[in-house]
Coordinates of C-alpha atoms in Angstrom, one line a residue:
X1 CA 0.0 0.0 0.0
X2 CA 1.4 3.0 -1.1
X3 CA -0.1 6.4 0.5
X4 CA 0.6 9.5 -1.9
X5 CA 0.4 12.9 -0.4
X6 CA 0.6 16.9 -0.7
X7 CA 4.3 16.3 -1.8
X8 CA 3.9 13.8 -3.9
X9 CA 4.9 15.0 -7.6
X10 CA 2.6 14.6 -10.7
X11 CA 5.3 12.4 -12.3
X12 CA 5.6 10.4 -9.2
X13 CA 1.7 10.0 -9.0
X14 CA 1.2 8.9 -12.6
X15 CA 3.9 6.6 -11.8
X16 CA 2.2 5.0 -9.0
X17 CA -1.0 4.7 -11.0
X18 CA 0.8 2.5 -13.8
X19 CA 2.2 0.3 -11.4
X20 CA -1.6 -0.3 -8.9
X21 CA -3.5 -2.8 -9.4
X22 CA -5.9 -0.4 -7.1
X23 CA -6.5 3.0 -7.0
X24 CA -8.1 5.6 -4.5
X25 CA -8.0 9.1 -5.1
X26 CA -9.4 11.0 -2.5
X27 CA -7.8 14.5 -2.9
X28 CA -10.7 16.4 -3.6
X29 CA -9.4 18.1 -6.4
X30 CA -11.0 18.0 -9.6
X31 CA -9.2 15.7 -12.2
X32 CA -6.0 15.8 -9.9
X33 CA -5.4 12.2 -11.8
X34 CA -6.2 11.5 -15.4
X35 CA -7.3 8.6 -17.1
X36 CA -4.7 8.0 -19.4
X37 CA -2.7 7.1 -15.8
X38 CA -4.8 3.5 -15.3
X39 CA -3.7 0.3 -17.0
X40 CA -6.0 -2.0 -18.2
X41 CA -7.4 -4.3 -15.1
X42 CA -6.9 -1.9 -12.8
X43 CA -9.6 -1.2 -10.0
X44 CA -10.7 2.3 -9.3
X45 CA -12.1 3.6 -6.6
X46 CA -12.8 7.3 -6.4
X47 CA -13.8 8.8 -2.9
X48 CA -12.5 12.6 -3.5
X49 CA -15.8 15.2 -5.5
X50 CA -15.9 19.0 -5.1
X51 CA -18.5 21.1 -6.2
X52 CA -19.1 22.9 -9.1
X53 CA -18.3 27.3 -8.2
X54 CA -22.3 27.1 -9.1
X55 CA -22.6 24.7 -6.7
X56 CA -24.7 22.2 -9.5
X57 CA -22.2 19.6 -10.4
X58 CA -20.4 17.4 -8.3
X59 CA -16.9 16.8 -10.0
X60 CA -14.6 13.4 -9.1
X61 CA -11.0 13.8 -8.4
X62 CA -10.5 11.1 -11.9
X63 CA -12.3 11.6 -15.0
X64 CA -14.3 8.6 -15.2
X65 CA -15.6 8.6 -18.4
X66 CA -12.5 8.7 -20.6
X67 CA -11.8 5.8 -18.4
X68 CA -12.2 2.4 -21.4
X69 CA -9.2 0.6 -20.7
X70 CA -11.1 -2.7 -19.1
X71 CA -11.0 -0.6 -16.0
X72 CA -13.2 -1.5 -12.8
X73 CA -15.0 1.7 -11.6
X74 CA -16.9 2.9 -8.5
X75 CA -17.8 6.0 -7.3
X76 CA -17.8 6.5 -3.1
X77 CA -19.0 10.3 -3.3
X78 CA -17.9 12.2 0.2
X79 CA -15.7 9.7 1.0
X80 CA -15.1 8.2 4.8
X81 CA -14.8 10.2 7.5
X82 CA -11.0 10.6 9.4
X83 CA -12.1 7.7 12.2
X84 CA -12.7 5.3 8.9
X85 CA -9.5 6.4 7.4
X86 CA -7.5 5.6 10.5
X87 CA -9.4 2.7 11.3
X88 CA -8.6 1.1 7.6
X89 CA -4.6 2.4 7.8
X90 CA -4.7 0.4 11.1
X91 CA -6.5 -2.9 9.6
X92 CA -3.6 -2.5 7.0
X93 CA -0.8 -2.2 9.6
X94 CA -1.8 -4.7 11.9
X95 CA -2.7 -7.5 8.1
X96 CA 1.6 -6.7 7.3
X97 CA 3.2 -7.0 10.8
X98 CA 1.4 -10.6 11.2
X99 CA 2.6 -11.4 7.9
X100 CA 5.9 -10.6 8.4
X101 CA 6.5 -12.3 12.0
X102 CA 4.6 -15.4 10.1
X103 CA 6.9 -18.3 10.8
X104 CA 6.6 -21.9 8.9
X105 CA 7.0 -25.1 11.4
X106 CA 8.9 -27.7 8.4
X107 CA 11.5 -25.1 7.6
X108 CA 13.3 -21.8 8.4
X109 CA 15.7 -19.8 6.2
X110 CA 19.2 -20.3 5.9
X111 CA 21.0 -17.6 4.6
X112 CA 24.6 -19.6 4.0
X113 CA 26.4 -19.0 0.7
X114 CA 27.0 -22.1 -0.8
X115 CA 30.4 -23.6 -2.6
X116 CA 30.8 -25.2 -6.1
X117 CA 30.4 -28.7 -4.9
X118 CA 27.3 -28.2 -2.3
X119 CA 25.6 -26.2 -5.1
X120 CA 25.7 -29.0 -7.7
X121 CA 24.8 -31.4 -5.2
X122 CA 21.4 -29.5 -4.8
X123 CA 21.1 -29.4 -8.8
X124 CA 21.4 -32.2 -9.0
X125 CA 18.4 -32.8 -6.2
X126 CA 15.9 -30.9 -7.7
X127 CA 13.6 -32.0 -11.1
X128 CA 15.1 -32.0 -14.9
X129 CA 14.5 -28.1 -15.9
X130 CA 16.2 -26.1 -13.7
X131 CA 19.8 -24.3 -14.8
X132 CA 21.7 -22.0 -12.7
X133 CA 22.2 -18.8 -14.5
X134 CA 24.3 -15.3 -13.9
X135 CA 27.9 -14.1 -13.1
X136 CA 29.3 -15.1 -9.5
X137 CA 31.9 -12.3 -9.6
X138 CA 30.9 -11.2 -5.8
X139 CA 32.8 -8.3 -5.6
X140 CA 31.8 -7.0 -9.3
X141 CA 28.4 -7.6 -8.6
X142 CA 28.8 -5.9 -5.1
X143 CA 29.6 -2.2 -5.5
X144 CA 27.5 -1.8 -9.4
X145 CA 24.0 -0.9 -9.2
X146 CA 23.2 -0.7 -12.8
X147 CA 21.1 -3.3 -14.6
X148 CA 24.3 -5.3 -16.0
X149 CA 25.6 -6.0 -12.7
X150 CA 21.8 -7.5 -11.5
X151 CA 22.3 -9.5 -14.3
X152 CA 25.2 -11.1 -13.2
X153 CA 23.6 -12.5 -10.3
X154 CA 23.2 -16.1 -10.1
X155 CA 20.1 -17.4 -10.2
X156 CA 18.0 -20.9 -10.4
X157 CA 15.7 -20.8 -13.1
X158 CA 12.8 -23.0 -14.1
X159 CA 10.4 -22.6 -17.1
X160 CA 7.3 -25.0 -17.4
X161 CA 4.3 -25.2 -19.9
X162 CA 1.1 -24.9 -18.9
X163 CA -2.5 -25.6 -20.1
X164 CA -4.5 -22.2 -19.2
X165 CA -4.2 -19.0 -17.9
X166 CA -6.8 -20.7 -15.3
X167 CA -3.9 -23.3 -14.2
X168 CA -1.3 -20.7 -14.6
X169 CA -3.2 -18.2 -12.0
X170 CA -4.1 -21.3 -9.6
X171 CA -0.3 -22.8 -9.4
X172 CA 1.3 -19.3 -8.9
X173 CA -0.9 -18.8 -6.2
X174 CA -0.1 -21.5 -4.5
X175 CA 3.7 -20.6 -4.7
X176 CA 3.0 -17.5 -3.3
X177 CA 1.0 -18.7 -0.4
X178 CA 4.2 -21.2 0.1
X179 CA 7.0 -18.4 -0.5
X180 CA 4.9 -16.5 2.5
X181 CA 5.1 -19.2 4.7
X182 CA 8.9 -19.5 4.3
X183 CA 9.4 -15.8 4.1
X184 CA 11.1 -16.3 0.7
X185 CA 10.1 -15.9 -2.8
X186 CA 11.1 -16.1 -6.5
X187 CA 12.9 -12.7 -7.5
X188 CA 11.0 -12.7 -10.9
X189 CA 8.1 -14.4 -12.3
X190 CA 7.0 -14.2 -16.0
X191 CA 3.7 -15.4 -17.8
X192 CA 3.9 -16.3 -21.4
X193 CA 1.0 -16.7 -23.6
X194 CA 1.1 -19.4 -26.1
X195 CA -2.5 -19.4 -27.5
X196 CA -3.3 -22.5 -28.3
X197 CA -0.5 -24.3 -26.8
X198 CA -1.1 -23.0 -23.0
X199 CA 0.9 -20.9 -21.0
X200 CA 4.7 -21.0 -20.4
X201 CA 5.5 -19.9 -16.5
X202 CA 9.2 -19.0 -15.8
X203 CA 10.8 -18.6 -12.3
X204 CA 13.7 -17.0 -11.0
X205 CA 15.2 -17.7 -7.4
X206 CA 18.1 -16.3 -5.9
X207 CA 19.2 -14.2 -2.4
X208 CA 19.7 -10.9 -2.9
X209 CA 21.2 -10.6 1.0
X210 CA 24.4 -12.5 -1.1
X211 CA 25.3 -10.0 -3.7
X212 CA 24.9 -12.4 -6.2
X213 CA 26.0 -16.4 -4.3
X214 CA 23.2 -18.9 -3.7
X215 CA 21.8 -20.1 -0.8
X216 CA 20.1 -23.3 0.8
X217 CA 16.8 -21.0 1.0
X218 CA 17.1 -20.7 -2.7
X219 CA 17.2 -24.6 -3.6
X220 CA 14.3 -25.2 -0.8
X221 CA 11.9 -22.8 -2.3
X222 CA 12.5 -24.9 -5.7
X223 CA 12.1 -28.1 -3.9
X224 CA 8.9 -26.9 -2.7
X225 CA 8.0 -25.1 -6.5
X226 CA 8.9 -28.4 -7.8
X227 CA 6.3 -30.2 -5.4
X228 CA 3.7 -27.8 -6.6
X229 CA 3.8 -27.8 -10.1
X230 CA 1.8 -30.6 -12.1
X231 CA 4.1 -34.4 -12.9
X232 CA 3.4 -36.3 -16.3
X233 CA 2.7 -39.5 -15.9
X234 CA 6.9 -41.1 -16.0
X235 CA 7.3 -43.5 -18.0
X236 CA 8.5 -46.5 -15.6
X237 CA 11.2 -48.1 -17.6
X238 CA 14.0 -49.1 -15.7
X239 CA 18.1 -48.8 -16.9
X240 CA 18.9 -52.2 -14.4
X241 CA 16.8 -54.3 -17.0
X242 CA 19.0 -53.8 -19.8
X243 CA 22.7 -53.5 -18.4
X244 CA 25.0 -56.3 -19.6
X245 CA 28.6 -55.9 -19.6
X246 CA 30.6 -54.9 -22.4
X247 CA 34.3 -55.9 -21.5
X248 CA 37.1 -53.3 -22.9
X249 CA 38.5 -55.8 -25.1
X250 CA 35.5 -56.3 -26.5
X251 CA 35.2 -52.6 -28.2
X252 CA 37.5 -51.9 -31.0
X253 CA 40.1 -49.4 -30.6
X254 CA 40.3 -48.5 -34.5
X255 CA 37.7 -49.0 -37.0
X256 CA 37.4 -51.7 -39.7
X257 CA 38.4 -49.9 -43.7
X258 CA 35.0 -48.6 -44.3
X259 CA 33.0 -50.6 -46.2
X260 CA 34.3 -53.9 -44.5
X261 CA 32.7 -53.6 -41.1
X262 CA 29.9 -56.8 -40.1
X263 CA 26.5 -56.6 -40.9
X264 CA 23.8 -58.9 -38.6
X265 CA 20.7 -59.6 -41.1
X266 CA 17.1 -60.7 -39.4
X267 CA 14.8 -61.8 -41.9
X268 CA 10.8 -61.0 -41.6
X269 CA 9.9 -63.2 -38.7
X270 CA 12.7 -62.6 -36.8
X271 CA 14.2 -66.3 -36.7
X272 CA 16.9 -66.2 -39.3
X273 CA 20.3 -65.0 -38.2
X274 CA 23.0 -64.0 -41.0
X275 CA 26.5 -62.3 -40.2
X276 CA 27.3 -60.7 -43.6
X277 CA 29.6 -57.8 -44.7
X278 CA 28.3 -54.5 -45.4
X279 CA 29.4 -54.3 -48.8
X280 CA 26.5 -57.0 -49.1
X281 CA 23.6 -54.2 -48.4
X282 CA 23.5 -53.2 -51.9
X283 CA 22.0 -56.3 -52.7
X284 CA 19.5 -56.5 -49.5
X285 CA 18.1 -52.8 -49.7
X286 CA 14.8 -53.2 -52.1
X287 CA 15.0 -51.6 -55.8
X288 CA 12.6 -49.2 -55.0
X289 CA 13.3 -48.1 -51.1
X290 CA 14.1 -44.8 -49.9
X291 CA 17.2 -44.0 -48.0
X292 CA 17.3 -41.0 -45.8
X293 CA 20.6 -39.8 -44.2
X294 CA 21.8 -37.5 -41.7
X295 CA 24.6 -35.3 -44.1
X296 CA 26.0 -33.5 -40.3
X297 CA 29.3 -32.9 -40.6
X298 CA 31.5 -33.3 -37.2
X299 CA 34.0 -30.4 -36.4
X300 CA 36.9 -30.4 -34.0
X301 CA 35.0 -30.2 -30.7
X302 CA 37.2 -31.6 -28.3
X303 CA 39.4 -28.4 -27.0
X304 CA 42.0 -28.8 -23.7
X305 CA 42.4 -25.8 -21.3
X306 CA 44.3 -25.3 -18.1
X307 CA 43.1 -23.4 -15.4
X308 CA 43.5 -20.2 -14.2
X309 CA 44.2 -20.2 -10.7
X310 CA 43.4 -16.4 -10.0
X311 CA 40.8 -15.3 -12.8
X312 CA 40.3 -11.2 -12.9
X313 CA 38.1 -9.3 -11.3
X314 CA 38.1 -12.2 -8.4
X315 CA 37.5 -10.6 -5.0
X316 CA 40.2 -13.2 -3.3
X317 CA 43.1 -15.2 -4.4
X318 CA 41.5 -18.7 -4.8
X319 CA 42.5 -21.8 -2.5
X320 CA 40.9 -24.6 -3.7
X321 CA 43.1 -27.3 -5.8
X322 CA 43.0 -27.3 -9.8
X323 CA 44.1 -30.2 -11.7
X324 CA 47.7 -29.4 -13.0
X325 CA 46.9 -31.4 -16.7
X326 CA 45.1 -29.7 -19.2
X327 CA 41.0 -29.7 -18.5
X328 CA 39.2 -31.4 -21.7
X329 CA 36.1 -28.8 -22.7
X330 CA 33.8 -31.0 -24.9
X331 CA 31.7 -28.2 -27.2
X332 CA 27.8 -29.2 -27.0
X333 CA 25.9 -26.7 -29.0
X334 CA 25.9 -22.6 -29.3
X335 CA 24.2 -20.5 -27.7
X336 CA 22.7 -17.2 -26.6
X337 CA 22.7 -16.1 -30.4
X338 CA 21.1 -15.5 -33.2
X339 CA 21.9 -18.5 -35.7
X340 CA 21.7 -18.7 -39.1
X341 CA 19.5 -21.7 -39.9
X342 CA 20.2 -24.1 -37.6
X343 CA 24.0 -24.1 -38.2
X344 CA 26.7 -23.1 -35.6
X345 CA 28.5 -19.4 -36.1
X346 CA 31.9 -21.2 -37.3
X347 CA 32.7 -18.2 -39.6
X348 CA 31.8 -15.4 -37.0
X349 CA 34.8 -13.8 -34.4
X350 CA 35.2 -16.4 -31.7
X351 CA 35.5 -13.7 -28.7
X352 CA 32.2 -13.5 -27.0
X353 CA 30.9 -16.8 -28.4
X354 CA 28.9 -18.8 -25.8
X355 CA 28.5 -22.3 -25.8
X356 CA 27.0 -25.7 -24.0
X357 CA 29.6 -27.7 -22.8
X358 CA 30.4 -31.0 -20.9
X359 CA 34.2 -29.9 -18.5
X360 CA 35.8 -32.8 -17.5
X361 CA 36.7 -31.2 -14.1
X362 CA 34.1 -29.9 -10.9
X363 CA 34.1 -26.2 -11.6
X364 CA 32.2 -23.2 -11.1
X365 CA 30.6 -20.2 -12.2
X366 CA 33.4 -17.5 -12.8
X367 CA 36.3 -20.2 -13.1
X368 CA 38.3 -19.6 -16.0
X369 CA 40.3 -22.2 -18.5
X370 CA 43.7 -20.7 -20.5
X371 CA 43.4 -22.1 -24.3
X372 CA 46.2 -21.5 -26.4
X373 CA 46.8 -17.9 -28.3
X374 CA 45.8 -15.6 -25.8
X375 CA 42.0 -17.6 -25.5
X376 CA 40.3 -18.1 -22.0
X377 CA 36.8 -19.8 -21.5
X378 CA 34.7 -18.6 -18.8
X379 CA 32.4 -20.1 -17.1
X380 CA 29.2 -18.5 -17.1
X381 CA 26.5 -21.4 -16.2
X382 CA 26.1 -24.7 -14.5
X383 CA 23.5 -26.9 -15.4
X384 CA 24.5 -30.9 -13.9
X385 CA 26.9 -33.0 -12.9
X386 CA 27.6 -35.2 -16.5
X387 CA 28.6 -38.8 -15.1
X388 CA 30.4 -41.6 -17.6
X389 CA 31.6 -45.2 -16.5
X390 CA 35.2 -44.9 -16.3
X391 CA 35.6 -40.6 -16.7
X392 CA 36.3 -38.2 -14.5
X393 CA 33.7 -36.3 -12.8
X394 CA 32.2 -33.7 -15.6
X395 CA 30.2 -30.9 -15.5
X396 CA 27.6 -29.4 -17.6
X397 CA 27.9 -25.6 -18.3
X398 CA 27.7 -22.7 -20.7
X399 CA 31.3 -21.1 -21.6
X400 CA 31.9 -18.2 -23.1
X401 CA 34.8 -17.3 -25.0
X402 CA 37.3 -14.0 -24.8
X403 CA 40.2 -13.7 -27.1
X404 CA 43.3 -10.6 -25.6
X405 CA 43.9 -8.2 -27.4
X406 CA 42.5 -4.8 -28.9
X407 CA 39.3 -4.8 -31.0
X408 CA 40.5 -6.1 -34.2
X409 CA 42.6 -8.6 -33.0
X410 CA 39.2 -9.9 -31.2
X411 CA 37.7 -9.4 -34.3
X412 CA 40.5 -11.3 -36.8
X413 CA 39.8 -15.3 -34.9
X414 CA 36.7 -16.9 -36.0
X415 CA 35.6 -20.0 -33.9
X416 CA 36.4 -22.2 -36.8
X417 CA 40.0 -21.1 -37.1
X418 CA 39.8 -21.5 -33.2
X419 CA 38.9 -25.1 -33.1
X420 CA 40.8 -25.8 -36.3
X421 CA 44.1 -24.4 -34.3
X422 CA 43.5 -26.5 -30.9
X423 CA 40.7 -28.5 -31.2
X424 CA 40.6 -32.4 -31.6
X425 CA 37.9 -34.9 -33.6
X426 CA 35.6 -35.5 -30.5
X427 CA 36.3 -39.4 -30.3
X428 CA 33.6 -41.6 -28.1
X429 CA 35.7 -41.6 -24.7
X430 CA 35.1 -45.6 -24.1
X431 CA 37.8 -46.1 -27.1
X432 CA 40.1 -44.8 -24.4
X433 CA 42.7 -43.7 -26.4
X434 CA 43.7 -39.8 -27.8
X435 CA 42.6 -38.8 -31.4
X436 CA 45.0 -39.5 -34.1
X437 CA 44.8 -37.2 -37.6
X438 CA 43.5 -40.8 -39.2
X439 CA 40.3 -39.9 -37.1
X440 CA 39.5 -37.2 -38.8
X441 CA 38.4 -39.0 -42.3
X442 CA 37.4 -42.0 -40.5
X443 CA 35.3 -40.1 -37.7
X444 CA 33.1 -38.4 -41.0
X445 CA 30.4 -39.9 -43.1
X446 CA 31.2 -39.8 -46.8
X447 CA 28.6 -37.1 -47.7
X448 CA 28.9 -35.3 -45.1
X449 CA 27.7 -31.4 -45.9
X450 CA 27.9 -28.6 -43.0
X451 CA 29.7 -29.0 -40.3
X452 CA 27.9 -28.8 -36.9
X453 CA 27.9 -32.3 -35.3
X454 CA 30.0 -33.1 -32.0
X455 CA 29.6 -36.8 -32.6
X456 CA 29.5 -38.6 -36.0
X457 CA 25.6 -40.1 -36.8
X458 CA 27.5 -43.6 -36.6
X459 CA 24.9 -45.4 -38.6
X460 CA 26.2 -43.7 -41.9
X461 CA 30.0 -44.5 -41.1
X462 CA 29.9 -47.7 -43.1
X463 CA 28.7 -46.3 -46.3
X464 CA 31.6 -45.6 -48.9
X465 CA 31.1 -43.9 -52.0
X466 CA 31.0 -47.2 -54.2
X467 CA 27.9 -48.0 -52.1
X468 CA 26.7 -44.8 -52.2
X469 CA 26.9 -45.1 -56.2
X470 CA 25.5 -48.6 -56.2
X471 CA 22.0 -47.9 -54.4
X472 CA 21.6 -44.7 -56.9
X473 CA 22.0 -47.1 -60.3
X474 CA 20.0 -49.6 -58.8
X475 CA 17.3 -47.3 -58.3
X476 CA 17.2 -46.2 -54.4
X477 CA 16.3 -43.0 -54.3
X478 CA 18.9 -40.6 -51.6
X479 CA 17.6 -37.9 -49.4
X480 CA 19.6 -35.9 -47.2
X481 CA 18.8 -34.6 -43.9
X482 CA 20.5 -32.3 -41.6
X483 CA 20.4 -33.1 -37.3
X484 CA 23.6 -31.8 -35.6
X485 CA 24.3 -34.5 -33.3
X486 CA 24.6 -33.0 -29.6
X487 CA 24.5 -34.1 -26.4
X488 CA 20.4 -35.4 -26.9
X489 CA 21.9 -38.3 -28.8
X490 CA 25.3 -39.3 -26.9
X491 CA 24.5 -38.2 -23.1
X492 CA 25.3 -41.2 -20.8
X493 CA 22.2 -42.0 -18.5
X494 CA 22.7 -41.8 -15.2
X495 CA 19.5 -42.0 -13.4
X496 CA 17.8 -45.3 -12.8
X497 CA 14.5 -44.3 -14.2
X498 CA 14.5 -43.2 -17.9
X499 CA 12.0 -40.6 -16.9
X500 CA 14.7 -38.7 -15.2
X501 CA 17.2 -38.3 -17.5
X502 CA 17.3 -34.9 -18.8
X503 CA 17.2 -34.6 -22.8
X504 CA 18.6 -32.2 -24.8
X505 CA 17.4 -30.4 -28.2
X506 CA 19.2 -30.3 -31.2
X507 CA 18.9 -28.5 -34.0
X508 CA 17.6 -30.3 -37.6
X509 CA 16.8 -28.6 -40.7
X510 CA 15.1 -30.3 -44.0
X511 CA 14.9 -28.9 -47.6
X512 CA 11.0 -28.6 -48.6
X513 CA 12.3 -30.2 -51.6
X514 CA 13.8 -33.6 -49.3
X515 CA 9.9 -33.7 -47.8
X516 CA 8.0 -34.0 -51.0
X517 CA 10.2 -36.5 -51.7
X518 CA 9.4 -38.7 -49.0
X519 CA 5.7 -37.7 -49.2
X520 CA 5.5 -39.0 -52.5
X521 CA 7.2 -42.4 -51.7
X522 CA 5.5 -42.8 -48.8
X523 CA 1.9 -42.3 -51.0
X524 CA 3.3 -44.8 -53.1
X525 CA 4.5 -47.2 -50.5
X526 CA 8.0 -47.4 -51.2
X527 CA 10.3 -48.7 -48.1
X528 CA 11.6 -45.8 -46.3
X529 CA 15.1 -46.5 -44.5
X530 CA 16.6 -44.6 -42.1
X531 CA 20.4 -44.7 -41.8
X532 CA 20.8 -44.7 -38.0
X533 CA 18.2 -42.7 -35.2
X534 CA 19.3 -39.3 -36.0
X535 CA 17.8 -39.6 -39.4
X536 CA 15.0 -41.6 -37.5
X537 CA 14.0 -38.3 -35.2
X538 CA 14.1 -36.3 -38.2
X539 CA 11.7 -38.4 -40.3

């Protein structure tokens, strides 16, 4: 409740109009607010009237009738007397204090800043969906006041789709009766329309007491968000049924000359066997199928940094132990720009480029990794723990790159030059061994187009281009489609229950051309193959 009075400027007034969702002028000064002040929705109630100098008209201290902005109106002409007025400021006084000495009985805030470690441990408690997002440089975030700096602050964020504005208003209400009881609440909340698709509600947490740091409050309040908003129904599939054990010397270090690799062949039913060589597909794919492939190409996305021990601008030396070998940054996807298509910004300046990434060390947000030529990546965001048999500890986060230097030498290094400088064909880890240069043919599908893919759509591996050739004169129609494999295909699952896994988007793009084509086979019924899943989630 906000009481305007004798000093309160016109400016300030129309201001606080805006911003009510109720208003009461009781001035007693003719048209002391105007109607153009009140946003739609808003409830008026005017108390304040003078007379007329002829004493014939009684005139409100708001203009009324100009008022058509889905307004509600009423008119209280004379007002209250002084007793009412301090009666109702004291009804108002008395409603806050007992709000504010309101004390929950199941928890109580806790205040403590939390370290690297603690804070993905609570990720990694709470439901798929929320990120960590923001700048932890404390002391930067400290002394500025501008909107950059609130910016930087970190903060757990959630968005979730829902059906109606109706469901929307309901579940939001309920988080604010909850974030009353705990004396703590989201420090943003924003409603998004999607018509016919429902409504898309995003939450922000953090503790501003911290100057930017987040606390156990924080990760309670989404705990209790997270036991508030509506579940699917999980699937109940469980990982344990289909673990078997794949020895070491059981997966080949090097690949078989393309072309020469086993193929398995099950006939109709099911019940025949046959261990044939892939050259032999030519002759098992039907005359008149149609193959669709995934034409990714894989770029250099393995790139090694070592830490730096003291980044700039930190408000303390750091004490906490780095590794001393170089850190492996394994590039996910882009982000936080605007891309053209659905292909990655290879030929824009690397400095400033921000991307998904899996770090093969337990780092956090502000920690910064030295590359090679004057390049540092910065942590920006955290997002999970990433777990793989027989790896390190990894972590999820966004990166962005900075390259020294004055404005046109930031400008000169594009990110391809950058990852064709220092970074590596991204491997599968389980070969356990380092990338050779032979990897970089073998590790790339022979009609492979634009380069976006961190891993290799493996399905298409096998094909050389006398197969390739083959199909075509036989009469197998081709069509090429373009997924850029990310970490939605190759993430390891690490939670028992498939329903928890968190899955990741990646970026596809088809020709309108390529989907006649299969609209006409398929209204013909020709066979349409896939060459692996990627092409599969496309189709």
């Amino acid at each position: 409740v906000t009481v305007a009075h004798s000093e309160t400027t016109k400016d300030e007034l129309r201001r606080l109009c805006e911003a009510s969702d109720v208003v009461i002028p009781c001035v007693g000064i003719p048209d002391v607010l105007k109607a153009e002040w009140i946003t739609p929705g808003t409830t008026v109630i005017n108390v304040g009237t003078r007379f007329s100098a002829d004493g014939e008209a009684l005139h409100p201290d708001i203009n009324i009738l100009p008022v058509d902005r889905d307004a509600m109106i009423a008119c209280c002409p004379g007002g209250v007397g002084p007793v009412s007025v301090a009666a109702l400021m004291g009804n108002v006084w008395d409603c806050a204090r007992a709000r504010r000495s309101q004390t929950t009985t199941d928890q109580s805030r806790d205040y403590t800043p939390l370290g690297a470690s603690d804070t993905l441990r609570e990720l990694s408690s709470l439901s798929a969906g929320w990120t960590i997002s923001g700048d932890l440089s404390v002391s930067a975030v400290a002394e500025e006041k501008d909107s950059d700096a609130k910016e930087k602050r970190s903060a757990l964020k959630r968005s979730v789709r829902l059906g109606s504005w109706g469901e929307a208003k309901a579940i939001l209400g309920t988080i604010v009766n909850r974030s009353n009881e705990i004396d703590h609440h989201p420090t943003r909340v924003e409603l998004e329309h999607h018509c016919t698709e429902g409504v898309e509600l995003t939450l922000e947490i953090s503790t501003h007491a911290l100057d930017g740091r987040l606390s156990e409050s924080d990760f309670g309040l989404a705990r209790d968000i997270d036991a508030i908003l509506p579940k699917p129904d999980p699937p109940t599939f469980s990982m344990s049924s289909v673990w078997y054990d794949l020895p070491d010397d059981k997966i080949a270090k090097f690949p078989s000359p393309r072309g020469e690799s086993k193929l398995l062949l099950i006939d109709d039913n099911g019940k025949s066997l046959q261990d044939l060589h892939f050259g032999s597909i030519v002759s098992e794919i039907p005359r008149d199928a149609h193959l669709i492939v995934n034409d990714s190409r894989v770029f250099d996305a393995r790139l090694w940094g070592s830490p730096v021990r003291n980044p700039a601008g930190a408000s303390e030396p750091s004490t906490k132990e780095r590794p001393s070998e170089p850190t492996e940054v394994m590039l996910l996807n882009e982000e936080g720009a605007v891309l053209s298509g659905v292909d990655p910004s290879l030929d824009t300046c690397a400095h400033s480029q921000k991307w998904r990434a899996m770090i093969r060390a337990p780092v956090e947000i502000g920690d910064q990794l030295e590359l090679r030529g004057g390049v540092r990546a910065t942590v920006v965001e955290l997002f999970s723990a990433w777990e793989e048999e027989g790896e390190g500890l990894g972590v999820e986060a966004a990166i962005r790159f900075t390259v020294e230097g004055d404005e046109a030498e930031k400008k000169t290094l594009t990110f391809r030059s950058l990852i064709e400088q220092q970074g590596e064909t991204p491997i599968p880890p389980y070969l356990r061994r380092p990338a050779s240069s032979q990897d970089t043919e073998d590790y790339q599908t022979v009609y492979a187009g634009t380069a976006g893919s961190v891993a290799a759509p493996t399905a298409g591996l096998h094909f050389t281009p006398e197969i390739m050739d083959a199909l075509e004169k036989k009469g197998v129609k081709i069509t090429r489609f373009t997924l850029h494999v990310s970490a939605g295909t190759f993430r390891p699952v690490a939670s028992e229950c498939i329903s928890q896994h968190p899955m990741h988007k990646e970026r596809f793009s088809v020709h309108a051309s390529a989907l006649r084509e299969v609209a006409e086979s398929m209204k013909n019924g020709r066979p349409v193959i896939c060459v692996g899943t990627t092409s599969a989630r496309v189709a």
